[in-house]
mmCIF file of C-alpha atoms in Angstrom:
data_model
loop_
_atom_site.group_PDB
_atom_site.id
_atom_site.type_symbol
_atom_site.label_atom_id
_atom_site.label_comp_id
_atom_site.label_asym_id
_atom_site.label_seq_id
_atom_site.Cartn_x
_atom_site.Cartn_y
_atom_site.Cartn_z
ATOM 1 C CA MET A 128 -15.918 -33.055 -15.140
ATOM 2 C CA ALA A 129 -15.476 -33.936 -11.490
ATOM 3 C CA ASN A 130 -12.685 -36.110 -10.188
ATOM 4 C CA ARG A 131 -11.946 -38.812 -12.761
ATOM 5 C CA LEU A 132 -9.220 -40.480 -10.748
ATOM 6 C CA VAL A 133 -9.312 -38.943 -7.358
ATOM 7 C CA TYR A 134 -5.827 -39.775 -6.147
ATOM 8 C CA ARG A 135 -4.663 -36.993 -8.474
ATOM 9 C CA ASN A 136 -5.722 -34.499 -5.823
ATOM 10 C CA ALA A 137 -2.884 -35.574 -3.562
ATOM 11 C CA LEU A 138 -0.427 -34.889 -6.363
ATOM 12 C CA ALA A 139 -1.650 -31.339 -6.958
ATOM 13 C CA ALA A 140 0.890 -29.613 -4.755
ATOM 14 C CA SER A 141 3.855 -31.520 -6.139
ATOM 15 C CA ILE A 142 2.955 -30.861 -9.775
ATOM 16 C CA ALA A 143 1.800 -27.261 -9.388
ATOM 17 C CA LEU A 144 5.070 -25.804 -10.695
ATOM 18 C CA THR A 145 4.977 -28.180 -13.646
ATOM 19 C CA LEU A 146 1.438 -27.100 -14.479
ATOM 20 C CA LEU A 147 2.352 -23.449 -14.346
ATOM 21 C CA SER A 148 5.400 -23.899 -16.539
ATOM 22 C CA LEU A 149 3.393 -25.808 -19.124
ATOM 23 C CA GLY A 150 0.477 -23.377 -19.113
ATOM 24 C CA GLY A 151 1.936 -21.333 -21.924
ATOM 25 C CA CYS A 152 2.428 -24.246 -24.297
ATOM 26 C CA GLY A 153 1.090 -23.820 -27.804
ATOM 27 C CA ASP A 154 -1.754 -25.628 -29.511
ATOM 28 C CA SER A 155 0.371 -28.175 -31.339
ATOM 29 C CA SER A 156 3.434 -30.285 -30.787
ATOM 30 C CA SER A 157 6.489 -30.401 -33.012
ATOM 31 C CA ASN A 158 4.990 -33.409 -34.778
ATOM 32 C CA SER A 159 1.530 -32.058 -35.478
ATOM 33 C CA PRO A 160 -1.123 -34.710 -36.235
ATOM 34 C CA ASP A 161 -3.280 -34.586 -39.340
ATOM 35 C CA VAL A 162 -6.314 -32.363 -38.775
ATOM 36 C CA PRO A 163 -9.636 -34.207 -39.349
ATOM 37 C CA ASP A 164 -12.458 -32.686 -41.397
ATOM 38 C CA PHE A 165 -15.732 -32.865 -39.469
ATOM 39 C CA GLY A 166 -17.901 -30.881 -41.885
ATOM 40 C CA LYS A 167 -20.254 -27.980 -41.309
ATOM 41 C CA PRO A 168 -21.121 -26.743 -37.806
ATOM 42 C CA THR A 169 -24.562 -26.943 -36.239
ATOM 43 C CA ASN A 170 -26.515 -23.766 -35.483
ATOM 44 C CA PRO A 171 -24.293 -21.802 -33.082
ATOM 45 C CA GLN A 172 -27.234 -19.666 -31.911
ATOM 46 C CA ASP A 173 -28.640 -22.467 -29.717
ATOM 47 C CA PRO A 174 -25.794 -24.295 -27.941
ATOM 48 C CA SER A 175 -28.013 -25.106 -24.943
ATOM 49 C CA GLU A 176 -30.308 -27.413 -26.901
ATOM 50 C CA PRO A 177 -29.999 -30.890 -25.340
ATOM 51 C CA GLN A 178 -28.382 -33.646 -27.363
ATOM 52 C CA GLU A 179 -30.965 -36.356 -28.011
ATOM 53 C CA PRO A 180 -29.835 -39.891 -28.815
ATOM 54 C CA THR A 181 -29.748 -40.227 -32.589
ATOM 55 C CA ASP A 182 -29.942 -43.083 -35.036
ATOM 56 C CA PRO A 183 -26.343 -43.671 -36.195
ATOM 57 C CA ASP A 184 -27.725 -44.213 -39.697
ATOM 58 C CA GLN A 185 -29.589 -40.879 -39.678
ATOM 59 C CA PRO A 186 -28.281 -39.032 -42.749
ATOM 60 C CA GLY A 187 -28.110 -35.532 -41.252
ATOM 61 C CA ILE A 188 -26.388 -35.906 -37.860
ATOM 62 C CA ARG A 189 -23.232 -37.499 -36.565
ATOM 63 C CA SER A 190 -21.352 -37.407 -33.275
ATOM 64 C CA ILE A 191 -17.646 -37.017 -32.625
ATOM 65 C CA GLY A 192 -16.045 -38.300 -29.453
ATOM 66 C CA VAL A 193 -13.808 -35.740 -27.770
ATOM 67 C CA VAL A 194 -11.426 -37.202 -25.199
ATOM 68 C CA ALA A 195 -9.094 -35.396 -22.810
ATOM 69 C CA SER A 196 -6.010 -37.598 -22.397
ATOM 70 C CA VAL A 197 -2.863 -37.366 -20.301
ATOM 71 C CA SER A 198 0.651 -38.756 -20.183
ATOM 72 C CA SER A 199 1.417 -41.566 -17.760
ATOM 73 C CA ASP A 200 3.588 -39.270 -15.626
ATOM 74 C CA TRP A 201 0.929 -36.500 -15.512
ATOM 75 C CA ALA A 202 3.402 -34.083 -17.106
ATOM 76 C CA SER A 203 1.241 -33.240 -20.131
ATOM 77 C CA GLY A 204 -2.108 -33.773 -21.785
ATOM 78 C CA GLY A 205 -4.166 -33.021 -24.870
ATOM 79 C CA VAL A 206 -7.385 -33.649 -26.773
ATOM 80 C CA SER A 207 -8.080 -36.495 -29.194
ATOM 81 C CA TYR A 208 -11.024 -36.984 -31.541
ATOM 82 C CA TYR A 209 -12.848 -40.198 -32.470
ATOM 83 C CA ASP A 210 -14.837 -40.093 -35.716
ATOM 84 C CA THR A 211 -17.928 -42.298 -35.397
ATOM 85 C CA ASP A 212 -18.574 -41.902 -39.135
ATOM 86 C CA ASN A 213 -15.192 -43.434 -39.945
ATOM 87 C CA ASN A 214 -15.037 -46.571 -37.777
ATOM 88 C CA PHE A 215 -14.159 -44.455 -34.722
ATOM 89 C CA GLU A 216 -10.915 -43.337 -36.380
ATOM 90 C CA PRO A 217 -8.838 -41.455 -33.772
ATOM 91 C CA SER A 218 -6.818 -38.308 -34.393
ATOM 92 C CA GLY A 219 -4.647 -36.185 -32.183
ATOM 93 C CA PRO A 220 -3.479 -35.182 -29.745
ATOM 94 C CA PHE A 221 -4.286 -31.493 -30.174
ATOM 95 C CA HIS A 222 -4.042 -28.545 -27.763
ATOM 96 C CA GLU A 223 -1.218 -30.149 -25.824
ATOM 97 C CA GLY A 224 -0.293 -28.631 -22.485
ATOM 98 C CA ILE A 225 -0.991 -29.467 -18.858
ATOM 99 C CA SER A 226 -2.529 -32.739 -17.675
ATOM 100 C CA ASP A 227 -5.227 -31.321 -15.394
ATOM 101 C CA ILE A 228 -7.807 -30.812 -18.134
ATOM 102 C CA ASP A 229 -11.462 -31.475 -18.906
ATOM 103 C CA VAL A 230 -13.789 -31.195 -21.905
ATOM 104 C CA VAL A 231 -17.483 -30.239 -22.084
ATOM 105 C CA GLY A 232 -19.435 -31.096 -25.240
ATOM 106 C CA GLY A 233 -21.954 -29.138 -27.281
ATOM 107 C CA GLN A 234 -23.523 -28.822 -30.722
ATOM 108 C CA GLY A 235 -20.830 -27.953 -33.221
ATOM 109 C CA PHE A 236 -18.198 -27.114 -30.593
ATOM 110 C CA PHE A 237 -16.840 -28.012 -27.170
ATOM 111 C CA TYR A 238 -15.154 -26.302 -24.244
ATOM 112 C CA TYR A 239 -11.602 -27.180 -23.206
ATOM 113 C CA ILE A 240 -10.864 -26.472 -19.542
ATOM 114 C CA GLU A 241 -7.326 -26.128 -18.177
ATOM 115 C CA LYS A 242 -7.715 -26.496 -14.464
ATOM 116 C CA PHE A 243 -5.454 -26.155 -11.435
ATOM 117 C CA GLY A 244 -2.702 -23.586 -11.820
ATOM 118 C CA THR A 245 -3.569 -22.579 -15.394
ATOM 119 C CA ASP A 246 -7.189 -21.416 -14.946
ATOM 120 C CA ARG A 247 -8.357 -21.076 -18.534
ATOM 121 C CA ILE A 248 -11.344 -22.083 -20.616
ATOM 122 C CA SER A 249 -11.376 -22.257 -24.417
ATOM 123 C CA ARG A 250 -14.026 -22.830 -27.034
ATOM 124 C CA ILE A 251 -13.101 -25.067 -29.972
ATOM 125 C CA ASP A 252 -15.331 -25.328 -33.037
ATOM 126 C CA ILE A 253 -15.339 -28.842 -34.426
ATOM 127 C CA THR A 254 -14.922 -27.573 -37.995
ATOM 128 C CA ASN A 255 -11.527 -26.193 -36.947
ATOM 129 C CA PRO A 256 -10.520 -28.756 -34.304
ATOM 130 C CA ALA A 257 -6.836 -27.824 -34.124
ATOM 131 C CA GLN A 258 -7.476 -24.179 -33.226
ATOM 132 C CA LYS A 259 -9.116 -22.445 -30.269
ATOM 133 C CA THR A 260 -11.878 -19.993 -31.166
ATOM 134 C CA TRP A 261 -11.225 -18.097 -27.942
ATOM 135 C CA THR A 262 -9.432 -18.585 -24.632
ATOM 136 C CA PHE A 263 -10.403 -16.693 -21.475
ATOM 137 C CA SER A 264 -9.087 -16.648 -17.917
ATOM 138 C CA THR A 265 -11.236 -18.013 -15.082
ATOM 139 C CA ASN A 266 -9.650 -15.573 -12.625
ATOM 140 C CA LYS A 267 -10.329 -11.897 -12.175
ATOM 141 C CA GLU A 268 -7.505 -9.587 -13.126
ATOM 142 C CA GLY A 269 -4.836 -9.451 -10.447
ATOM 143 C CA VAL A 270 -5.880 -12.683 -8.711
ATOM 144 C CA THR A 271 -2.915 -15.053 -8.382
ATOM 145 C CA SER A 272 -4.467 -18.002 -6.530
ATOM 146 C CA SER A 273 -5.890 -20.793 -8.680
ATOM 147 C CA SER A 274 -9.662 -20.856 -9.161
ATOM 148 C CA ASN A 275 -9.380 -24.392 -10.578
ATOM 149 C CA PRO A 276 -12.270 -24.323 -13.104
ATOM 150 C CA TYR A 277 -14.185 -27.613 -13.224
ATOM 151 C CA THR A 278 -17.070 -27.441 -15.668
ATOM 152 C CA LEU A 279 -19.378 -25.127 -17.617
ATOM 153 C CA VAL A 280 -23.175 -25.520 -17.635
ATOM 154 C CA THR A 281 -24.915 -23.663 -20.451
ATOM 155 C CA VAL A 282 -28.317 -22.011 -20.046
ATOM 156 C CA SER A 283 -28.476 -20.168 -23.375
ATOM 157 C CA ALA A 284 -26.245 -18.806 -26.119
ATOM 158 C CA ASP A 285 -25.260 -15.878 -23.888
ATOM 159 C CA LYS A 286 -25.465 -17.326 -20.366
ATOM 160 C CA ALA A 287 -23.660 -20.156 -18.593
ATOM 161 C CA TYR A 288 -22.386 -21.041 -15.132
ATOM 162 C CA LEU A 289 -18.690 -21.735 -14.603
ATOM 163 C CA LEU A 290 -17.860 -23.894 -11.572
ATOM 164 C CA ARG A 291 -14.533 -23.046 -9.938
ATOM 165 C CA TYR A 292 -13.486 -25.727 -7.466
ATOM 166 C CA ASP A 293 -10.965 -23.710 -5.444
ATOM 167 C CA SER A 294 -13.076 -20.566 -5.304
ATOM 168 C CA SER A 295 -16.156 -19.681 -3.282
ATOM 169 C CA GLU A 296 -17.806 -18.035 -6.297
ATOM 170 C CA VAL A 297 -19.672 -19.538 -9.231
ATOM 171 C CA TRP A 298 -19.188 -17.322 -12.240
ATOM 172 C CA ILE A 299 -22.029 -16.320 -14.526
ATOM 173 C CA VAL A 300 -20.485 -15.964 -17.979
ATOM 174 C CA ASN A 301 -21.361 -15.237 -21.595
ATOM 175 C CA PRO A 302 -20.235 -18.217 -23.706
ATOM 176 C CA GLY A 303 -21.072 -16.249 -26.831
ATOM 177 C CA ALA A 304 -18.453 -13.604 -26.050
ATOM 178 C CA THR A 305 -15.710 -13.035 -28.588
ATOM 179 C CA VAL A 306 -13.488 -10.842 -26.392
ATOM 180 C CA GLU A 307 -12.468 -11.509 -22.805
ATOM 181 C CA GLN A 308 -13.981 -8.374 -21.285
ATOM 182 C CA ASP A 309 -17.439 -9.600 -22.372
ATOM 183 C CA PHE A 310 -17.048 -13.087 -20.889
ATOM 184 C CA TYR A 311 -17.508 -12.504 -17.136
ATOM 185 C CA LEU A 312 -20.985 -11.222 -16.199
ATOM 186 C CA ASP A 313 -21.467 -11.768 -12.473
ATOM 187 C CA SER A 314 -20.876 -14.249 -9.657
ATOM 188 C CA ILE A 315 -22.769 -16.079 -6.923
ATOM 189 C CA ASP A 316 -21.125 -16.419 -3.520
ATOM 190 C CA LEU A 317 -21.260 -19.949 -2.060
ATOM 191 C CA SER A 318 -18.831 -19.362 0.821
ATOM 192 C CA ALA A 319 -21.558 -19.983 3.413
ATOM 193 C CA PHE A 320 -21.548 -23.648 2.380
ATOM 194 C CA SER A 321 -17.810 -24.238 2.881
ATOM 195 C CA HIS A 322 -16.514 -26.609 5.529
ATOM 196 C CA ASP A 323 -15.500 -24.762 8.698
ATOM 197 C CA GLY A 324 -12.109 -23.196 8.172
ATOM 198 C CA GLN A 325 -12.031 -23.853 4.413
ATOM 199 C CA SER A 326 -11.993 -21.050 1.864
ATOM 200 C CA ALA A 327 -14.040 -22.868 -0.799
ATOM 201 C CA PRO A 328 -16.980 -25.293 -0.672
ATOM 202 C CA GLN A 329 -15.456 -27.446 -3.470
ATOM 203 C CA MET A 330 -18.134 -27.364 -6.160
ATOM 204 C CA ALA A 331 -17.610 -30.603 -8.078
ATOM 205 C CA ASP A 332 -20.369 -30.806 -10.687
ATOM 206 C CA ALA A 333 -23.649 -29.191 -11.732
ATOM 207 C CA ILE A 334 -26.664 -29.921 -13.878
ATOM 208 C CA LEU A 335 -29.499 -27.797 -15.279
ATOM 209 C CA VAL A 336 -33.051 -29.075 -14.740
ATOM 210 C CA GLU A 337 -36.226 -27.115 -15.518
ATOM 211 C CA GLY A 338 -34.780 -23.678 -14.888
ATOM 212 C CA LYS A 339 -32.794 -24.638 -11.806
ATOM 213 C CA LEU A 340 -29.075 -25.248 -11.454
ATOM 214 C CA TYR A 341 -28.142 -28.046 -9.049
ATOM 215 C CA ILE A 342 -24.544 -27.834 -7.780
ATOM 216 C CA ALA A 343 -22.833 -30.705 -5.949
ATOM 217 C CA ILE A 344 -20.730 -29.475 -3.014
ATOM 218 C CA GLN A 345 -18.073 -31.707 -1.445
ATOM 219 C CA ARG A 346 -17.095 -29.526 1.574
ATOM 220 C CA LEU A 347 -13.943 -31.464 2.342
ATOM 221 C CA LYS A 348 -11.419 -30.716 5.068
ATOM 222 C CA SER A 349 -7.829 -31.410 4.018
ATOM 223 C CA TRP A 350 -9.223 -33.723 1.322
ATOM 224 C CA ALA A 351 -11.180 -35.668 3.963
ATOM 225 C CA PRO A 352 -14.979 -35.919 3.666
ATOM 226 C CA ASP A 353 -16.083 -35.713 7.290
ATOM 227 C CA GLN A 354 -19.441 -34.128 6.424
ATOM 228 C CA ALA A 355 -22.167 -35.241 4.029
ATOM 229 C CA GLY A 356 -22.243 -33.544 0.629
ATOM 230 C CA LEU A 357 -24.688 -30.824 -0.340
ATOM 231 C CA ILE A 358 -26.772 -29.843 -3.349
ATOM 232 C CA ILE A 359 -27.165 -26.088 -3.782
ATOM 233 C CA VAL A 360 -30.137 -25.032 -5.909
ATOM 234 C CA ILE A 361 -30.010 -21.802 -7.928
ATOM 235 C CA ASP A 362 -32.873 -20.133 -9.784
ATOM 236 C CA THR A 363 -31.362 -19.456 -13.221
ATOM 237 C CA THR A 364 -33.751 -16.575 -13.914
ATOM 238 C CA SER A 365 -32.870 -14.528 -10.834
ATOM 239 C CA ASP A 366 -29.469 -16.157 -10.057
ATOM 240 C CA VAL A 367 -30.574 -16.428 -6.431
ATOM 241 C CA ILE A 368 -29.863 -19.418 -4.185
ATOM 242 C CA ILE A 369 -33.126 -21.181 -3.374
ATOM 243 C CA ASP A 370 -33.663 -21.799 0.343
ATOM 244 C CA VAL A 371 -34.860 -25.409 0.547
ATOM 245 C CA ASN A 372 -35.913 -24.975 4.187
ATOM 246 C CA PRO A 373 -37.466 -21.532 4.781
ATOM 247 C CA ASP A 374 -38.299 -22.448 8.389
ATOM 248 C CA THR A 375 -34.691 -21.888 9.481
ATOM 249 C CA PRO A 376 -32.927 -18.497 9.665
ATOM 250 C CA ASP A 377 -30.176 -19.569 7.254
ATOM 251 C CA ILE A 378 -30.314 -20.252 3.527
ATOM 252 C CA ASP A 379 -30.251 -24.023 3.365
ATOM 253 C CA ALA A 380 -28.997 -26.448 0.749
ATOM 254 C CA ILE A 381 -30.051 -30.079 0.374
ATOM 255 C CA GLU A 382 -27.988 -32.299 2.661
ATOM 256 C CA LEU A 383 -27.191 -35.627 1.027
ATOM 257 C CA GLN A 384 -26.724 -39.063 2.536
ATOM 258 C CA GLY A 385 -23.408 -39.696 0.805
ATOM 259 C CA PHE A 386 -20.029 -38.029 1.286
ATOM 260 C CA ASN A 387 -17.787 -36.430 -1.346
ATOM 261 C CA PRO A 388 -20.185 -36.128 -4.324
ATOM 262 C CA SER A 389 -18.448 -36.349 -7.686
ATOM 263 C CA GLU A 390 -20.890 -36.380 -10.611
ATOM 264 C CA LEU A 391 -24.539 -35.583 -11.315
ATOM 265 C CA ALA A 392 -27.039 -36.975 -13.800
ATOM 266 C CA TYR A 393 -30.799 -36.571 -14.202
ATOM 267 C CA LEU A 394 -33.658 -38.884 -15.136
ATOM 268 C CA ASP A 395 -37.148 -37.637 -15.954
ATOM 269 C CA ASP A 396 -39.766 -38.890 -13.467
ATOM 270 C CA ALA A 397 -36.987 -40.111 -11.161
ATOM 271 C CA GLY A 398 -34.708 -37.263 -10.128
ATOM 272 C CA LEU A 399 -31.044 -36.423 -9.637
ATOM 273 C CA ILE A 400 -28.521 -39.247 -9.586
ATOM 274 C CA ILE A 401 -25.407 -38.454 -7.562
ATOM 275 C CA SER A 402 -22.198 -40.462 -7.370
ATOM 276 C CA HIS A 403 -20.291 -40.171 -4.092
ATOM 277 C CA ILE A 404 -16.609 -41.080 -3.933
ATOM 278 C CA GLY A 405 -16.617 -41.199 -0.147
ATOM 279 C CA THR A 406 -13.295 -41.413 1.673
ATOM 280 C CA TYR A 407 -10.528 -41.577 -0.927
ATOM 281 C CA THR A 408 -8.650 -44.366 0.807
ATOM 282 C CA TYR A 409 -11.634 -46.689 1.156
ATOM 283 C CA SER A 410 -10.559 -50.230 1.988
ATOM 284 C CA PRO A 411 -12.307 -53.463 2.989
ATOM 285 C CA ASN A 412 -13.799 -53.607 6.484
ATOM 286 C CA VAL A 413 -14.128 -49.803 6.604
ATOM 287 C CA LEU A 414 -17.662 -48.420 6.688
ATOM 288 C CA GLY A 415 -18.403 -47.007 3.229
ATOM 289 C CA ASP A 416 -19.532 -43.372 3.063
ATOM 290 C CA GLY A 417 -19.815 -43.310 -0.734
ATOM 291 C CA GLY A 418 -22.252 -44.798 -3.232
ATOM 292 C CA ILE A 419 -24.909 -43.660 -5.694
ATOM 293 C CA GLU A 420 -27.849 -41.646 -4.411
ATOM 294 C CA LEU A 421 -31.210 -40.902 -6.093
ATOM 295 C CA LEU A 422 -32.708 -37.563 -5.039
ATOM 296 C CA ASP A 423 -36.264 -36.390 -5.696
ATOM 297 C CA PRO A 424 -35.856 -32.630 -6.276
ATOM 298 C CA VAL A 425 -39.520 -31.984 -5.425
ATOM 299 C CA THR A 426 -39.883 -33.849 -2.129
ATOM 300 C CA LEU A 427 -36.158 -33.511 -1.295
ATOM 301 C CA THR A 428 -36.114 -37.151 -0.206
ATOM 302 C CA SER A 429 -33.375 -39.505 -1.326
ATOM 303 C CA LYS A 430 -32.218 -43.106 -1.158
ATOM 304 C CA MET A 431 -28.940 -44.874 -1.820
ATOM 305 C CA VAL A 432 -29.499 -47.023 -4.902
ATOM 306 C CA VAL A 433 -25.928 -48.379 -4.858
ATOM 307 C CA PRO A 434 -24.131 -48.496 -1.505
ATOM 308 C CA GLN A 435 -20.360 -48.487 -1.354
ATOM 309 C CA THR A 436 -19.124 -52.021 -0.696
ATOM 310 C CA ASP A 437 -15.905 -53.998 -0.823
ATOM 311 C CA GLU A 438 -16.900 -55.031 -4.362
ATOM 312 C CA THR A 439 -17.641 -51.539 -5.727
ATOM 313 C CA GLY A 440 -14.815 -49.742 -3.945
ATOM 314 C CA ASN A 441 -14.891 -45.977 -4.489
ATOM 315 C CA ILE A 442 -17.532 -44.945 -7.016
ATOM 316 C CA SER A 443 -16.548 -42.077 -9.294
ATOM 317 C CA SER A 444 -17.766 -41.653 -12.874
ATOM 318 C CA ILE A 445 -21.389 -42.452 -13.781
ATOM 319 C CA ALA A 446 -23.303 -42.684 -17.067
ATOM 320 C CA ILE A 447 -27.077 -43.124 -17.333
ATOM 321 C CA LYS A 448 -28.648 -44.815 -20.366
ATOM 322 C CA ASP A 449 -32.276 -44.876 -19.147
ATOM 323 C CA LYS A 450 -34.335 -45.579 -16.025
ATOM 324 C CA ASP A 451 -33.265 -49.232 -16.048
ATOM 325 C CA THR A 452 -29.617 -48.968 -17.087
ATOM 326 C CA GLY A 453 -26.700 -47.050 -15.682
ATOM 327 C CA TYR A 454 -22.940 -47.534 -15.413
ATOM 328 C CA PHE A 455 -20.230 -46.484 -13.007
ATOM 329 C CA THR A 456 -16.531 -46.929 -12.384
ATOM 330 C CA GLY A 457 -15.523 -48.396 -9.049
ATOM 331 C CA TYR A 458 -11.873 -48.410 -7.988
ATOM 332 C CA ARG A 459 -9.882 -49.971 -5.203
ATOM 333 C CA PHE A 460 -7.258 -47.695 -3.713
ATOM 334 C CA GLN A 461 -3.674 -48.893 -4.264
ATOM 335 C CA GLY A 462 -1.712 -45.919 -2.944
ATOM 336 C CA TRP A 463 -1.435 -42.305 -4.061
ATOM 337 C CA THR A 464 1.115 -42.961 -6.797
ATOM 338 C CA ASP A 465 -0.141 -46.328 -8.121
ATOM 339 C CA PRO A 466 -2.933 -46.931 -10.633
ATOM 340 C CA ALA A 467 -6.241 -47.853 -9.078
ATOM 341 C CA LEU A 468 -7.710 -51.277 -9.726
ATOM 342 C CA THR A 469 -10.910 -50.246 -11.441
ATOM 343 C CA GLU A 470 -13.933 -52.088 -12.798
ATOM 344 C CA VAL A 471 -16.943 -50.936 -14.789
ATOM 345 C CA PHE A 472 -20.289 -51.820 -13.240
ATOM 346 C CA THR A 473 -23.851 -51.774 -14.524
ATOM 347 C CA PHE A 474 -26.706 -50.855 -12.181
ATOM 348 C CA ASP A 475 -30.403 -49.999 -12.079
ATOM 349 C CA PRO A 476 -30.794 -46.248 -11.396
ATOM 350 C CA THR A 477 -34.380 -46.697 -10.161
ATOM 351 C CA PRO A 478 -34.506 -50.026 -8.318
ATOM 352 C CA GLU A 479 -37.506 -51.305 -6.444
ATOM 353 C CA ALA A 480 -37.441 -50.877 -2.683
ATOM 354 C CA GLY A 481 -35.159 -53.249 -0.858
ATOM 355 C CA VAL A 482 -32.835 -54.264 -3.688
ATOM 356 C CA ALA A 483 -30.162 -51.562 -3.471
ATOM 357 C CA SER A 484 -27.635 -53.779 -1.726
ATOM 358 C CA GLY A 485 -27.381 -56.074 -4.748
ATOM 359 C CA ASN A 486 -27.803 -53.389 -7.377
ATOM 360 C CA ALA A 487 -24.374 -53.531 -9.064
ATOM 361 C CA GLU A 488 -22.695 -56.034 -11.339
ATOM 362 C CA ALA A 489 -19.247 -55.768 -12.882
ATOM 363 C CA ILE A 490 -18.926 -56.147 -16.662
ATOM 364 C CA ALA A 491 -16.809 -59.261 -16.543
ATOM 365 C CA HIS A 492 -15.237 -59.182 -20.004
ATOM 366 C CA LEU A 493 -13.683 -55.754 -19.349
ATOM 367 C CA GLY A 494 -11.853 -57.148 -16.352
ATOM 368 C CA THR A 495 -9.827 -54.875 -14.077
ATOM 369 C CA SER A 496 -7.847 -51.941 -15.422
ATOM 370 C CA ASP A 497 -7.450 -48.199 -14.889
ATOM 371 C CA PHE A 498 -10.883 -47.095 -16.148
ATOM 372 C CA ARG A 499 -11.259 -43.336 -15.694
ATOM 373 C CA ASP A 500 -14.560 -42.388 -17.324
ATOM 374 C CA VAL A 501 -17.805 -43.767 -18.724
ATOM 375 C CA ALA A 502 -20.194 -41.873 -21.015
ATOM 376 C CA ILE A 503 -23.279 -42.549 -23.133
ATOM 377 C CA SER A 504 -22.832 -41.291 -26.697
ATOM 378 C CA PRO A 505 -25.585 -39.436 -28.589
ATOM 379 C CA ASP A 506 -26.302 -42.652 -30.531
ATOM 380 C CA GLY A 507 -26.765 -44.555 -27.278
ATOM 381 C CA ASN A 508 -23.540 -46.552 -26.949
ATOM 382 C CA LEU A 509 -21.390 -46.795 -23.824
ATOM 383 C CA TRP A 510 -17.856 -45.413 -24.101
ATOM 384 C CA VAL A 511 -15.272 -46.452 -21.517
ATOM 385 C CA ALA A 512 -11.921 -44.685 -21.066
ATOM 386 C CA ASN A 513 -9.195 -47.265 -20.372
ATOM 387 C CA ALA A 514 -6.027 -45.613 -19.060
ATOM 388 C CA SER A 515 -3.944 -48.775 -18.950
ATOM 389 C CA THR A 516 -0.331 -47.827 -19.581
ATOM 390 C CA THR A 517 0.089 -50.880 -21.832
ATOM 391 C CA THR A 518 -3.136 -50.688 -23.894
ATOM 392 C CA PRO A 519 -4.757 -47.263 -23.458
ATOM 393 C CA GLY A 520 -7.840 -46.533 -25.501
ATOM 394 C CA ILE A 521 -11.625 -46.386 -25.749
ATOM 395 C CA HIS A 522 -13.986 -49.339 -25.420
ATOM 396 C CA VAL A 523 -17.330 -48.849 -27.213
ATOM 397 C CA LEU A 524 -20.048 -51.168 -25.871
ATOM 398 C CA ASP A 525 -23.621 -51.992 -26.849
ATOM 399 C CA PRO A 526 -25.708 -51.286 -23.705
ATOM 400 C CA GLY A 527 -28.284 -53.849 -24.806
ATOM 401 C CA THR A 528 -25.838 -56.697 -24.270
ATOM 402 C CA ASN A 529 -22.762 -54.940 -22.827
ATOM 403 C CA SER A 530 -20.787 -56.597 -25.612
ATOM 404 C CA GLU A 531 -17.897 -54.721 -27.178
ATOM 405 C CA ILE A 532 -18.482 -53.067 -30.542
ATOM 406 C CA ILE A 533 -14.893 -51.896 -30.945
ATOM 407 C CA PHE A 534 -11.757 -50.983 -29.013
ATOM 408 C CA VAL A 535 -9.815 -47.999 -30.341
ATOM 409 C CA ASP A 536 -6.214 -47.297 -29.378
ATOM 410 C CA SER A 537 -5.500 -43.881 -27.903
ATOM 411 C CA PRO A 538 -3.355 -41.650 -30.164
ATOM 412 C CA GLU A 539 0.309 -41.472 -29.134
ATOM 413 C CA GLY A 540 -0.352 -43.796 -26.202
ATOM 414 C CA LEU A 541 -1.904 -41.060 -24.050
ATOM 415 C CA LEU A 542 -4.198 -42.192 -21.246
ATOM 416 C CA PRO A 543 -7.869 -41.250 -21.821
ATOM 417 C CA GLU A 544 -9.233 -39.328 -18.872
ATOM 418 C CA ASN A 545 -12.543 -37.657 -19.761
ATOM 419 C CA ILE A 546 -15.063 -38.273 -22.573
ATOM 420 C CA THR A 547 -17.568 -35.884 -24.115
ATOM 421 C CA PHE A 548 -19.301 -35.543 -27.486
ATOM 422 C CA VAL A 549 -19.950 -32.977 -30.192
ATOM 423 C CA THR A 550 -22.829 -33.351 -32.642
ATOM 424 C CA THR A 551 -22.541 -31.943 -36.146
ATOM 425 C CA PRO A 552 -24.216 -32.346 -39.552
ATOM 426 C CA ARG A 553 -22.878 -34.983 -41.895
#
């Protein structure tokens, strides 16, 4: 999803030719890894059903961690699997190719997104994890500029929204399609929400809540966030943008307090939780424009529950356990070509009034590394992607105590970048 390690954006131009040349790489390397057996798929007719946390000892269901990982020089990437039924045994990498990749989980399958310069999305069924079920372009025929697909949000078995970061249009697609001509259905034009002079509004993440799609818009100018972020609201029945302020002549989005929104989450009875990276080169003694914001989608009021400080640095990835427990990665900028000094923090997503300024605490035993993602697994554990070039792998923590359950080395020494999960019957 959204920017996992945001200094990669500055490298996009210099690696574009590399990405294009690698785009045609096959699904496996010359030394193909053993293919794991993950059993029977879940019901493919209802991929939009939310994944509820499950008892890890429940006999019928298990979860598989799916991790997009990259080489240390950003020249290549691939997908690795972590089998929670087999002591988190890793396998991979599979689907090797470019490094600008993301993964989106589901029930029985996941989507593999090849982003800038390659512009493809694939579905991979977990019962056949080394093969792509289908692969479709995220560009219309004849378009040569990169749409840079970011994520897919599923409404039903035959309807989903595809966010395209470097395009002004959100695609409405059919994830149940088996041939490419049936994949694209329609589009929604968001160009009115772009920064002045920019061709795209930079849609970074989206989430589906009670029949509405909430899209986080960065509206950067030359990678600089000089305007607050936006949330665009779309009615998923009519595919019409909802005007949040009918008293003005324009169609209005929700203007946020923070700048450069990166990821979205949702809590019942609380609202949308938005992480804001802020200015990429945040440094001490510079006013922070990032943080974590809690937005009430009914009243359209919001508050910063974690402000950006010298201690948090730039806030990127977030993971929400419940109304009392959330996690985020905070990094300190070290230069465009050097690893960020990152920590994993715990915070209260719904703090009482007046406590936001102290609402973040680093998990001390993890120390400082190059942490690129955090995610809550279906069985309720915290997974942390550690992209250290010396000891890359996945930390699995118990959110009750934040103690480590296990650390699993990343296959072939690749650096874990993005974590998602697939649920499947045992």
